[in-house]
């Protein structure tokens, strides 16, 4: 839960509290308390539970989701249901005269509208999750060992990548796969100038851009520091280099704006691609080879700049 999200839902909070307090005002304004002997405490327990749980669900949505269409529909639908549940609960406490007969109508109609709106919200939420799962497929292949997730980028780390590469190498019938290693140029200088918090935010932005340029079957992990590694199944080297070049162009055009500076900072990217060979028996073999090639490439670029 992110409690800071609560402050971004002022309109939805007003709707929620309105649906909570309006039935209380109507019930006490138009009715009078029943004597204790005729009150059904079992009904109060059941209907009161619905009120409490509905309110808790609304609060959980408000502190768990950012503003948006699905969030609004969930809160409005639950609030309408809460409105009816409150009227139904206070029916057990209050006795109404003839002026308040219309309250009986309000006990069911808002709940029906609320359930309809929540059904729409749940369908849209389902569509959201389909998109999220497509993104997750690019972060992980088939395992979800979340203790291996990098805290900054929310990508898996080098150990997870080694496991996946070893699985590919053990599958003798698996077609060729390629490895791409990416490195952000001058990242250390950026960290020194703008601070590690900005460096972490840049890494998150870059990781999202990489994900956007991958296919659903590909996997990206954070290898170390500002270095990322891609596993591209069923992919020859020439295709891997095309994908890496598309990522490089996306990074080059990223206008990153540090928090304390209105001027955009642009970054370049260095990459190498390597296809697994018959000699590769373990992941470390191909990883060491591609890592050395990237270091040599970075050294060549540095020498040219000097």
Short mmCIF file of C-alpha atoms in Angstrom, two decimals:
data_model
loop_
_atom_site.label_atom_id
_atom_site.label_comp_id
_atom_site.label_asym_id
_atom_site.label_seq_id
_atom_site.Cartn_x
_atom_site.Cartn_y
_atom_site.Cartn_z
CA UNK A 1 0.00 0.00 0.00
CA UNK A 2 1.09 3.52 -0.78
CA UNK A 3 -0.50 5.94 1.68
CA UNK A 4 0.65 8.90 -0.41
CA UNK A 5 -1.87 7.84 -3.07
CA UNK A 6 -4.69 8.68 -0.65
CA UNK A 7 -4.10 12.41 -1.13
CA UNK A 8 -4.53 12.06 -4.91
CA UNK A 9 -8.13 10.84 -4.61
CA UNK A 10 -9.86 13.89 -3.15
CA UNK A 11 -12.98 13.55 -5.35
CA UNK A 12 -13.29 9.81 -4.74
CA UNK A 13 -12.80 10.38 -1.00
CA UNK A 14 -15.68 12.88 -1.05
CA UNK A 15 -17.91 10.34 -2.81
CA UNK A 16 -16.95 7.64 -0.33
CA UNK A 17 -17.59 9.75 2.78
CA UNK A 18 -20.79 11.12 1.25
CA UNK A 19 -22.12 7.59 0.71
CA UNK A 20 -21.09 6.73 4.27
CA UNK A 21 -22.54 9.71 6.14
CA UNK A 22 -25.60 10.54 4.00
CA UNK A 23 -27.53 7.38 5.00
CA UNK A 24 -26.62 8.06 8.64
CA UNK A 25 -28.05 11.57 8.37
CA UNK A 26 -31.18 10.37 6.57
CA UNK A 27 -31.82 7.58 9.05
CA UNK A 28 -31.45 9.69 12.18
CA UNK A 29 -33.18 12.68 10.61
CA UNK A 30 -36.29 10.83 9.46
CA UNK A 31 -36.59 8.08 12.06
CA UNK A 32 -36.48 7.30 15.74
CA UNK A 33 -34.64 4.58 17.63
CA UNK A 34 -36.43 1.30 18.23
CA UNK A 35 -36.67 -0.18 21.68
CA UNK A 36 -33.94 -2.70 22.35
CA UNK A 37 -36.35 -5.59 22.73
CA UNK A 38 -37.40 -5.57 19.06
CA UNK A 39 -33.92 -5.17 17.57
CA UNK A 40 -32.57 -8.22 15.69
CA UNK A 41 -28.95 -8.37 16.76
CA UNK A 42 -28.17 -11.21 14.37
CA UNK A 43 -29.29 -9.06 11.41
CA UNK A 44 -27.22 -6.17 12.73
CA UNK A 45 -24.15 -8.42 12.90
CA UNK A 46 -24.57 -9.60 9.32
CA UNK A 47 -25.47 -6.22 7.79
CA UNK A 48 -22.89 -4.38 9.90
CA UNK A 49 -20.20 -6.72 8.59
CA UNK A 50 -21.15 -5.75 5.03
CA UNK A 51 -20.82 -2.06 5.88
CA UNK A 52 -17.43 -2.48 7.56
CA UNK A 53 -16.00 -4.70 4.83
CA UNK A 54 -17.27 -2.40 2.05
CA UNK A 55 -15.60 0.58 3.73
CA UNK A 56 -12.35 -1.35 4.17
CA UNK A 57 -12.37 -2.39 0.50
CA UNK A 58 -12.81 1.23 -0.59
CA UNK A 59 -9.93 2.35 1.62
CA UNK A 60 -7.70 -0.41 0.26
CA UNK A 61 -8.44 0.67 -3.32
CA UNK A 62 -7.69 4.31 -2.48
CA UNK A 63 -4.30 3.54 -0.94
CA UNK A 64 -3.32 0.83 -3.45
CA UNK A 65 -4.12 2.24 -6.89
CA UNK A 66 -3.25 5.47 -8.72
CA UNK A 67 -6.04 7.67 -10.12
CA UNK A 68 -7.65 6.29 -13.24
CA UNK A 69 -10.77 4.86 -14.81
CA UNK A 70 -10.59 1.50 -13.04
CA UNK A 71 -9.91 3.07 -9.65
CA UNK A 72 -12.83 5.49 -10.04
CA UNK A 73 -15.23 2.74 -11.07
CA UNK A 74 -14.19 0.49 -8.18
CA UNK A 75 -14.59 3.23 -5.58
CA UNK A 76 -17.90 4.54 -6.96
CA UNK A 77 -19.35 1.03 -7.27
CA UNK A 78 -18.29 0.04 -3.77
CA UNK A 79 -19.49 3.37 -2.33
CA UNK A 80 -22.97 2.92 -3.85
CA UNK A 81 -23.10 -0.57 -2.40
CA UNK A 82 -21.96 0.89 0.94
CA UNK A 83 -24.79 3.47 0.75
CA UNK A 84 -27.41 0.72 0.45
CA UNK A 85 -25.74 -1.41 3.09
CA UNK A 86 -25.78 1.50 5.57
CA UNK A 87 -29.51 2.14 4.99
CA UNK A 88 -30.19 -1.56 5.40
CA UNK A 89 -28.21 -1.62 8.65
CA UNK A 90 -29.97 1.42 10.15
CA UNK A 91 -33.33 -0.13 9.29
CA UNK A 92 -32.61 -2.52 12.14
CA UNK A 93 -32.10 0.38 14.56
CA UNK A 94 -34.63 2.94 13.38
CA UNK A 95 -38.42 3.19 13.05
CA UNK A 96 -39.65 5.46 10.23
CA UNK A 97 -42.96 7.26 9.77
CA UNK A 98 -44.83 7.58 6.47
CA UNK A 99 -42.60 10.46 5.30
CA UNK A 100 -39.62 8.15 4.97
CA UNK A 101 -41.14 5.30 2.94
CA UNK A 102 -38.96 6.27 -0.05
CA UNK A 103 -35.91 5.15 1.92
CA UNK A 104 -36.92 1.55 1.24
CA UNK A 105 -36.39 2.20 -2.47
CA UNK A 106 -32.89 3.54 -1.82
CA UNK A 107 -31.90 0.38 -0.01
CA UNK A 108 -31.71 -1.64 -3.22
CA UNK A 109 -31.31 0.71 -6.22
CA UNK A 110 -27.84 2.16 -5.35
CA UNK A 111 -26.52 -1.33 -4.60
CA UNK A 112 -27.71 -2.59 -7.99
CA UNK A 113 -26.03 0.33 -9.79
CA UNK A 114 -22.93 -0.21 -7.67
CA UNK A 115 -22.69 -3.88 -8.63
CA UNK A 116 -23.06 -2.97 -12.30
CA UNK A 117 -20.27 -0.39 -12.06
CA UNK A 118 -18.02 -2.80 -10.17
CA UNK A 119 -18.60 -5.46 -12.84
CA UNK A 120 -17.39 -2.98 -15.44
CA UNK A 121 -14.40 -2.10 -13.22
CA UNK A 122 -13.45 -5.73 -12.75
CA UNK A 123 -13.53 -6.32 -16.50
CA UNK A 124 -11.26 -3.31 -17.05
CA UNK A 125 -9.02 -4.52 -14.24
CA UNK A 126 -8.78 -7.87 -16.01
CA UNK A 127 -7.64 -6.07 -19.17
CA UNK A 128 -5.06 -4.19 -17.07
CA UNK A 129 -3.67 -7.45 -15.69
CA UNK A 130 -3.34 -8.94 -19.17
CA UNK A 131 -1.11 -6.01 -20.13
CA UNK A 132 0.88 -6.30 -16.89
CA UNK A 133 1.42 -10.01 -17.49
CA UNK A 134 2.72 -9.29 -20.98
CA UNK A 135 5.25 -6.92 -19.43
CA UNK A 136 6.17 -9.51 -16.79
CA UNK A 137 6.93 -12.05 -19.50
CA UNK A 138 9.74 -9.76 -20.60
CA UNK A 139 11.12 -9.54 -17.08
CA UNK A 140 10.97 -13.25 -16.28
CA UNK A 141 10.55 -16.43 -18.28
CA UNK A 142 8.73 -19.01 -16.20
CA UNK A 143 9.86 -18.66 -12.59
CA UNK A 144 8.95 -16.04 -10.03
CA UNK A 145 11.70 -16.09 -7.46
CA UNK A 146 11.17 -12.59 -6.15
CA UNK A 147 14.08 -12.75 -3.74
CA UNK A 148 16.26 -12.38 -6.85
CA UNK A 149 14.58 -9.19 -8.05
CA UNK A 150 16.74 -6.07 -8.21
CA UNK A 151 15.37 -3.48 -5.77
CA UNK A 152 16.04 -0.48 -8.03
CA UNK A 153 14.93 -1.60 -11.49
CA UNK A 154 12.50 -4.37 -10.43
CA UNK A 155 14.26 -6.61 -12.97
CA UNK A 156 15.81 -9.95 -12.11
CA UNK A 157 19.54 -10.01 -11.42
CA UNK A 158 22.52 -11.85 -12.88
CA UNK A 159 21.91 -15.08 -10.91
CA UNK A 160 18.45 -15.46 -12.37
CA UNK A 161 19.85 -14.89 -15.87
CA UNK A 162 22.49 -17.57 -15.30
CA UNK A 163 19.75 -20.05 -14.35
CA UNK A 164 17.78 -19.26 -17.50
CA UNK A 165 20.82 -19.51 -19.77
CA UNK A 166 21.80 -22.84 -18.19
CA UNK A 167 18.28 -24.13 -18.86
CA UNK A 168 18.64 -23.09 -22.50
CA UNK A 169 22.04 -24.81 -22.77
CA UNK A 170 20.75 -28.04 -21.20
CA UNK A 171 17.99 -28.25 -23.81
CA UNK A 172 19.90 -29.92 -26.64
CA UNK A 173 16.95 -29.56 -28.99
CA UNK A 174 16.64 -25.84 -28.37
CA UNK A 175 17.41 -23.61 -31.39
CA UNK A 176 20.16 -21.04 -31.18
CA UNK A 177 19.73 -18.22 -28.69
CA UNK A 178 21.55 -14.94 -28.37
CA UNK A 179 22.81 -12.83 -25.49
CA UNK A 180 23.01 -9.03 -25.62
CA UNK A 181 24.82 -6.99 -23.01
CA UNK A 182 24.11 -3.26 -22.71
CA UNK A 183 26.02 -0.57 -20.83
CA UNK A 184 25.04 3.08 -20.24
CA UNK A 185 27.90 5.35 -21.27
CA UNK A 186 29.31 7.82 -18.71
CA UNK A 187 26.94 6.61 -16.00
CA UNK A 188 29.55 7.15 -13.26
CA UNK A 189 29.94 10.79 -14.30
CA UNK A 190 26.16 11.23 -14.20
CA UNK A 191 26.05 9.74 -10.70
CA UNK A 192 28.76 12.06 -9.45
CA UNK A 193 27.09 15.14 -10.93
CA UNK A 194 23.46 14.48 -10.02
CA UNK A 195 23.62 11.98 -7.15
CA UNK A 196 22.77 8.32 -6.69
CA UNK A 197 19.02 8.92 -6.36
CA UNK A 198 18.94 10.40 -9.85
CA UNK A 199 21.16 7.56 -11.04
CA UNK A 200 18.68 5.01 -9.67
CA UNK A 201 15.79 6.82 -11.36
CA UNK A 202 17.70 6.83 -14.65
CA UNK A 203 18.25 3.07 -14.35
CA UNK A 204 14.51 2.57 -13.86
CA UNK A 205 13.70 4.70 -16.91
CA UNK A 206 16.24 2.83 -19.03
CA UNK A 207 14.92 -0.55 -17.89
CA UNK A 208 11.39 0.44 -18.93
CA UNK A 209 12.62 1.57 -22.34
CA UNK A 210 14.43 -1.73 -22.81
CA UNK A 211 11.26 -3.63 -21.94
CA UNK A 212 9.25 -1.60 -24.44
CA UNK A 213 11.62 -2.64 -27.23
CA UNK A 214 11.66 -6.37 -26.50
CA UNK A 215 9.47 -9.16 -27.77
CA UNK A 216 7.21 -11.15 -25.45
CA UNK A 217 9.57 -14.17 -25.47
CA UNK A 218 12.68 -12.14 -24.52
CA UNK A 219 14.08 -11.65 -21.04
CA UNK A 220 15.99 -8.68 -19.60
CA UNK A 221 17.90 -8.66 -16.30
CA UNK A 222 20.16 -6.19 -14.56
CA UNK A 223 23.64 -7.69 -14.76
CA UNK A 224 25.58 -5.24 -12.58
CA UNK A 225 25.70 -1.50 -12.03
CA UNK A 226 24.55 0.20 -15.23
CA UNK A 227 24.89 -3.00 -17.25
CA UNK A 228 21.88 -4.95 -18.53
CA UNK A 229 21.71 -8.35 -20.17
CA UNK A 230 19.14 -9.73 -22.61
CA UNK A 231 18.31 -13.35 -23.36
CA UNK A 232 16.79 -13.68 -26.83
CA UNK A 233 15.54 -17.25 -27.45
CA UNK A 234 15.46 -18.66 -31.00
CA UNK A 235 17.37 -15.63 -32.24
CA UNK A 236 20.41 -15.39 -34.49
CA UNK A 237 23.12 -12.82 -33.87
CA UNK A 238 22.07 -10.51 -36.72
CA UNK A 239 18.53 -10.23 -35.31
CA UNK A 240 19.91 -9.72 -31.79
CA UNK A 241 22.04 -6.83 -33.04
CA UNK A 242 18.99 -5.27 -34.73
CA UNK A 243 17.06 -5.42 -31.45
CA UNK A 244 20.02 -3.99 -29.54
CA UNK A 245 20.35 -1.15 -32.05
CA UNK A 246 16.65 -0.30 -31.67
CA UNK A 247 17.16 -0.13 -27.90
CA UNK A 248 20.24 2.05 -28.34
CA UNK A 249 18.29 4.53 -30.49
CA UNK A 250 15.48 4.63 -27.92
CA UNK A 251 17.97 5.43 -25.14
CA UNK A 252 19.74 8.08 -27.22
CA UNK A 253 16.44 9.93 -27.67
CA UNK A 254 15.47 9.71 -24.00
CA UNK A 255 15.33 13.32 -22.72
CA UNK A 256 15.99 12.60 -19.05
CA UNK A 257 15.35 15.59 -16.78
CA UNK A 258 16.95 15.50 -13.31
CA UNK A 259 14.77 16.79 -10.49
CA UNK A 260 16.85 19.89 -9.81
CA UNK A 261 17.56 20.77 -13.44
CA UNK A 262 15.15 21.79 -16.22
CA UNK A 263 17.65 20.86 -18.92
CA UNK A 264 17.39 17.39 -20.44
CA UNK A 265 20.35 15.02 -20.15
CA UNK A 266 20.89 12.58 -23.02
CA UNK A 267 22.74 9.28 -22.78
CA UNK A 268 24.36 6.91 -25.22
CA UNK A 269 24.55 3.15 -24.98
CA UNK A 270 27.17 0.56 -25.86
CA UNK A 271 26.19 -3.03 -26.60
CA UNK A 272 27.53 -6.34 -27.86
CA UNK A 273 25.64 -9.39 -29.03
CA UNK A 274 26.75 -13.01 -28.91
CA UNK A 275 25.14 -16.26 -30.03
CA UNK A 276 25.56 -19.39 -27.91
CA UNK A 277 27.93 -21.93 -29.45
CA UNK A 278 28.32 -25.69 -29.10
CA UNK A 279 31.31 -25.11 -26.80
CA UNK A 280 29.19 -23.27 -24.24
CA UNK A 281 28.38 -25.79 -21.52
CA UNK A 282 27.55 -23.37 -18.71
CA UNK A 283 26.14 -19.86 -18.57
CA UNK A 284 29.38 -18.39 -17.22
CA UNK A 285 31.20 -19.23 -20.43
CA UNK A 286 29.04 -17.10 -22.68
CA UNK A 287 28.57 -14.41 -20.03
CA UNK A 288 32.32 -14.02 -19.55
CA UNK A 289 32.84 -13.85 -23.30
CA UNK A 290 30.21 -11.18 -23.89
CA UNK A 291 31.33 -9.25 -20.80
CA UNK A 292 34.94 -9.14 -22.05
CA UNK A 293 33.81 -8.01 -25.49
CA UNK A 294 31.78 -5.20 -23.98
CA UNK A 295 34.70 -4.06 -21.81
CA UNK A 296 36.98 -3.97 -24.87
CA UNK A 297 34.35 -2.04 -26.79
CA UNK A 298 34.03 0.50 -23.97
CA UNK A 299 37.81 0.87 -23.80
CA UNK A 300 37.98 1.50 -27.54
CA UNK A 301 35.31 4.20 -27.30
CA UNK A 302 37.11 5.86 -24.37
CA UNK A 303 40.39 5.86 -26.30
CA UNK A 304 38.72 7.49 -29.30
CA UNK A 305 37.21 10.21 -27.08
CA UNK A 306 40.62 10.96 -25.54
#
